[in-house]
Coordinates of C-alpha atoms in Angstrom, one line a residue:
M1 CA 72.7 19.1 80.0
N2 CA 73.1 14.9 81.5
T3 CA 72.8 11.8 79.1
R4 CA 69.6 11.5 80.9
E5 CA 68.1 15.0 80.1
R6 CA 69.5 14.7 76.1
E7 CA 68.0 11.2 76.0
L8 CA 64.5 12.0 77.4
L9 CA 64.4 15.6 75.6
L10 CA 64.7 13.4 72.5
E11 CA 61.9 11.0 73.9
I12 CA 59.8 14.3 74.0
N13 CA 60.8 15.1 70.1
K14 CA 60.1 11.7 69.4
Y15 CA 56.2 12.6 70.8
K16 CA 55.8 15.6 69.4
L17 CA 56.8 13.7 65.9
L18 CA 54.0 11.2 66.0
F19 CA 51.2 13.9 66.9
Q20 CA 52.0 16.2 64.4
A21 CA 52.3 13.4 61.5
T22 CA 48.8 11.5 63.3
N23 CA 47.3 15.0 62.2
N24 CA 48.9 15.0 58.9
F25 CA 47.6 11.8 58.3
H26 CA 43.5 11.9 58.6
T27 CA 43.8 15.6 57.0
Y28 CA 45.0 13.0 53.8
L29 CA 42.2 11.3 51.7
D30 CA 45.5 10.2 49.5
K31 CA 47.1 7.2 50.1
D32 CA 51.0 9.2 48.6
K33 CA 50.6 11.5 50.8
I34 CA 50.3 9.1 54.0
L35 CA 53.2 7.1 52.9
S36 CA 55.1 10.4 52.0
E37 CA 54.0 11.7 56.0
L38 CA 55.4 8.6 57.5
I39 CA 58.5 8.3 55.4
A40 CA 59.0 11.9 56.7
T41 CA 58.6 11.6 59.8
L42 CA 61.1 8.2 60.3
K43 CA 63.8 9.8 58.8
K44 CA 63.8 13.0 61.5
I45 CA 63.8 10.2 63.9
Y46 CA 66.0 7.5 61.8
P47 CA 67.9 9.5 59.1
E48 CA 70.3 6.3 59.2
F49 CA 67.2 4.0 57.7
T50 CA 66.4 3.2 54.3
Y51 CA 62.6 3.0 54.1
F52 CA 60.1 1.4 51.6
F53 CA 56.3 -0.3 51.4
F54 CA 54.7 -3.6 49.7
L55 CA 51.3 -2.3 49.0
S56 CA 48.5 -5.2 47.2
Q57 CA 48.0 -4.1 43.4
D58 CA 45.1 -2.4 43.2
H59 CA 48.2 0.7 43.9
N60 CA 50.3 2.2 41.5
S61 CA 54.0 1.4 42.0
S62 CA 56.2 4.5 42.3
D63 CA 59.6 6.2 43.6
N64 CA 58.0 8.2 45.9
P65 CA 57.1 7.6 47.5
P66 CA 58.7 4.0 47.4
I67 CA 56.3 1.5 46.8
I68 CA 57.0 -2.0 45.5
D69 CA 53.7 -4.1 44.1
L70 CA 52.7 -6.4 46.8
D71 CA 51.3 -10.6 46.1
Y72 CA 50.8 -13.3 46.7
E73 CA 54.3 -14.8 44.9
T74 CA 56.6 -12.1 45.9
D75 CA 60.2 -13.3 46.6
N76 CA 60.1 -11.1 49.9
I77 CA 58.5 -13.9 52.1
Y78 CA 58.9 -11.7 55.1
A79 CA 56.8 -9.3 53.9
L80 CA 54.1 -11.4 53.1
R81 CA 54.0 -13.2 56.0
A82 CA 53.4 -9.6 57.4
Y83 CA 51.1 -8.4 55.3
I84 CA 49.4 -12.1 55.5
S85 CA 49.8 -12.1 59.6
G86 CA 50.0 -8.9 60.6
N87 CA 52.9 -8.6 62.8
I88 CA 55.8 -7.7 62.8
Q89 CA 59.3 -9.8 61.0
M90 CA 62.9 -9.3 60.9
E91 CA 64.7 -10.3 59.1
K92 CA 68.7 -8.2 60.3
P93 CA 69.2 -6.0 59.0
N94 CA 64.9 -5.3 57.7
L95 CA 62.5 -4.8 60.1
Y96 CA 58.9 -5.5 58.4
V97 CA 55.9 -3.9 59.9
P98 CA 52.3 -4.1 59.0
L99 CA 50.6 -1.1 58.1
K100 CA 47.2 -1.6 60.1
G101 CA 43.9 -0.2 60.4
K102 CA 40.9 -1.8 62.4
Q103 CA 39.5 -3.9 59.9
G104 CA 42.3 -5.1 58.6
V105 CA 46.4 -5.2 56.7
Y106 CA 46.8 -1.9 54.6
G107 CA 50.9 -3.3 52.9
V108 CA 54.3 -3.7 54.9
A109 CA 56.4 -1.2 55.7
Q110 CA 59.7 -2.2 55.0
I111 CA 62.3 -0.7 57.2
I112 CA 66.1 -1.1 56.1
A113 CA 68.9 -0.8 58.6
N114 CA 73.6 -1.4 58.8
N115 CA 74.3 -5.2 58.4
D116 CA 75.4 -4.5 62.6
Y117 CA 72.6 -2.6 64.0
E118 CA 69.7 -4.2 66.6
F119 CA 66.9 -2.9 66.9
S120 CA 65.2 -2.0 70.0
K121 CA 62.8 -2.9 71.8
D122 CA 61.4 1.2 72.3
A123 CA 62.1 1.6 68.4
I124 CA 59.9 -1.4 67.7
E125 CA 56.7 0.0 69.1
F126 CA 57.6 3.6 68.2
I127 CA 57.7 2.7 64.7
T128 CA 54.8 0.4 65.0
L129 CA 53.1 3.3 66.8
L130 CA 53.8 5.6 63.8
T131 CA 52.8 2.2 61.6
N132 CA 49.4 2.0 62.5
T133 CA 48.4 5.3 63.0
A134 CA 49.0 5.1 59.3
G135 CA 47.2 2.4 58.8
S136 CA 44.6 3.6 59.9
A137 CA 44.2 6.3 58.0
L138 CA 45.3 4.6 54.7
E139 CA 41.6 2.7 55.7
N140 CA 39.7 5.8 55.7
V141 CA 40.8 6.4 52.8
K142 CA 40.0 3.2 51.6
L143 CA 36.6 3.4 52.8
Y144 CA 35.5 6.8 51.3
D145 CA 36.7 5.6 48.1
Q146 CA 34.3 2.7 48.8
S147 CA 31.8 5.1 49.7
R148 CA 32.2 7.2 46.9
Q149 CA 32.5 4.6 44.7
V150 CA 29.1 3.4 46.2
I151 CA 27.4 6.6 45.4
S152 CA 28.1 7.1 41.8
E153 CA 26.9 3.7 41.5
L154 CA 23.4 4.5 42.8
Q155 CA 23.7 8.0 41.1
L156 CA 24.1 5.5 38.2
I157 CA 22.1 3.6 38.8
N158 CA 18.9 5.6 39.7
Q159 CA 19.8 7.7 36.0
T160 CA 19.9 4.9 34.4
S161 CA 15.9 3.5 35.6
Q162 CA 15.3 7.1 34.7
R163 CA 15.9 7.1 31.2
L164 CA 14.9 3.4 30.5
N165 CA 11.1 4.4 32.1
S166 CA 11.7 7.6 29.1
N167 CA 10.0 5.3 26.7
L168 CA 13.5 5.4 24.3
R169 CA 14.1 3.7 21.0
L170 CA 16.1 0.9 21.8
T171 CA 19.3 2.2 19.5
D172 CA 19.1 5.3 21.9
T173 CA 18.9 2.9 24.4
M174 CA 21.8 1.4 24.0
K175 CA 24.3 4.1 23.2
Y176 CA 23.2 5.8 27.1
M177 CA 23.6 2.7 28.3
S178 CA 27.3 2.3 26.1
K179 CA 27.9 5.8 27.2
Q180 CA 27.5 5.4 30.9
I181 CA 29.0 2.5 31.4
K182 CA 31.8 3.9 29.6
Q183 CA 32.5 7.0 32.0
T184 CA 31.2 4.5 35.0
F185 CA 34.0 1.8 34.9
N186 CA 36.3 4.2 32.3
A187 CA 35.6 1.0 29.3
Q188 CA 37.3 1.6 26.5
E189 CA 34.9 -0.7 24.6
V190 CA 31.4 -1.6 25.0
G191 CA 29.2 -4.5 22.8
F192 CA 25.6 -5.8 23.2
F193 CA 25.2 -9.0 22.0
L194 CA 20.8 -10.7 21.5
F195 CA 21.3 -14.5 21.5
S196 CA 19.7 -16.3 18.0
K197 CA 16.7 -18.7 19.1
D198 CA 18.7 -22.0 19.2
Q199 CA 21.5 -19.3 21.4
S200 CA 23.8 -20.6 18.0
K201 CA 24.3 -17.5 16.9
V202 CA 25.0 -14.0 18.2
K203 CA 24.0 -10.3 17.0
V204 CA 25.6 -7.2 17.7
L205 CA 23.0 -4.7 18.7
P206 CA 23.1 -1.0 18.0
G207 CA 25.3 1.3 20.5
S208 CA 27.9 -1.1 20.9
T209 CA 31.6 0.2 19.9
P210 CA 32.1 0.6 16.8
F211 CA 35.5 -1.8 17.2
F212 CA 32.7 -4.4 18.0
M213 CA 31.3 -4.6 14.1
T214 CA 35.8 -5.4 13.7
K215 CA 36.7 -9.3 13.0
E216 CA 39.5 -9.1 16.0
S217 CA 36.4 -8.3 18.2
I218 CA 34.6 -12.2 17.2
M219 CA 37.0 -14.3 19.2
Y220 CA 36.3 -12.3 22.7
I221 CA 32.5 -12.1 21.2
D222 CA 32.8 -16.2 20.0
Y223 CA 34.6 -16.6 23.7
I224 CA 32.3 -14.7 25.9
K225 CA 29.2 -16.6 24.4
N226 CA 31.3 -20.3 24.8
K227 CA 31.8 -19.5 28.6
L228 CA 28.4 -17.7 29.2
L229 CA 26.2 -20.7 28.0
Q230 CA 27.8 -23.3 30.2
D231 CA 27.8 -21.0 33.8
T232 CA 25.3 -17.6 33.4
D233 CA 27.4 -15.8 36.2
S234 CA 28.6 -12.7 35.5
L235 CA 32.4 -12.7 34.1
F236 CA 35.5 -10.9 34.6
I237 CA 38.8 -12.1 33.7
G238 CA 41.4 -9.9 35.2
D239 CA 43.5 -10.8 32.0
F240 CA 42.0 -12.3 29.3
N241 CA 46.2 -13.5 28.0
T242 CA 45.7 -16.2 29.9
S243 CA 43.3 -17.6 28.8
D244 CA 42.9 -20.7 25.7
I245 CA 43.8 -17.7 22.9
N246 CA 46.8 -17.6 20.6
N247 CA 45.8 -14.7 18.7
V248 CA 47.6 -11.5 19.6
I249 CA 45.5 -9.2 21.7
S250 CA 44.3 -5.1 22.1
F251 CA 42.0 -5.8 25.4
R252 CA 43.2 -8.3 28.7
S253 CA 40.2 -6.9 31.5
I254 CA 37.2 -8.0 30.2
M255 CA 33.5 -8.2 32.2
A256 CA 30.8 -9.6 30.1
V257 CA 27.0 -9.7 32.0
P258 CA 24.6 -12.1 30.7
I259 CA 21.0 -10.8 29.7
I260 CA 18.1 -12.7 31.1
Q261 CA 14.7 -12.7 30.6
N262 CA 11.9 -14.9 32.8
N263 CA 14.8 -17.5 33.3
S264 CA 16.1 -17.3 30.2
L265 CA 19.5 -16.3 29.0
K266 CA 18.8 -13.8 26.0
G267 CA 21.8 -12.1 25.3
F268 CA 25.2 -10.4 27.3
T269 CA 26.6 -7.4 27.1
L270 CA 30.7 -6.8 27.1

């Protein structure tokens, strides 16, 4: 077999692997499986390279597949550029290839070669084709997850509406709401609060979890109360530790929704 025939055979094998990987990508509804398949395929063709993935913070870091958190404060400027621009970035011996779908970029593949290696045009084109296919599969998983979430939320609204219209006592209603919120949003604690007429005090309503009867909960309640009295928009605090709080805190992620009746703030759910 001459050199040309060997090159042609290798090229055919590459695209066979691409076809197999594409079929596998779209049978998975799991991000890790898609990324593991992508690495496995790349290693069959380019076994001498090392691979990492940069993914946004809605993914968990892991060693298998090797995932690194990607945010706007990352030290890796090339990975960030690839993510923001959707274009390949090179910093020898690294190649940064965005994982793109039709609606956006879902991460960046970092491919590390030896210091003296030059990525050929053909290699870059093939890697881009493979990563774009993986990006489309990641997008499908994201859309699937979103559709499941929407269905779950609609079911929650429907079930809750039926229950609230069944003339339950206030205590039973609040207990039911607390249970639904904990199950749907994985909340550890749920509290319902009613303002006094002059809005200077709040009353903890039945159905709130026992945590809101403790002294430790007071700083959360007071903080949210003051925020909502300034602005009645719903609040989501991803890291309560960054607020003007000096105490040691138990919970860092908080969501608060105002209870409004006739355009008047009556209380809130925390």
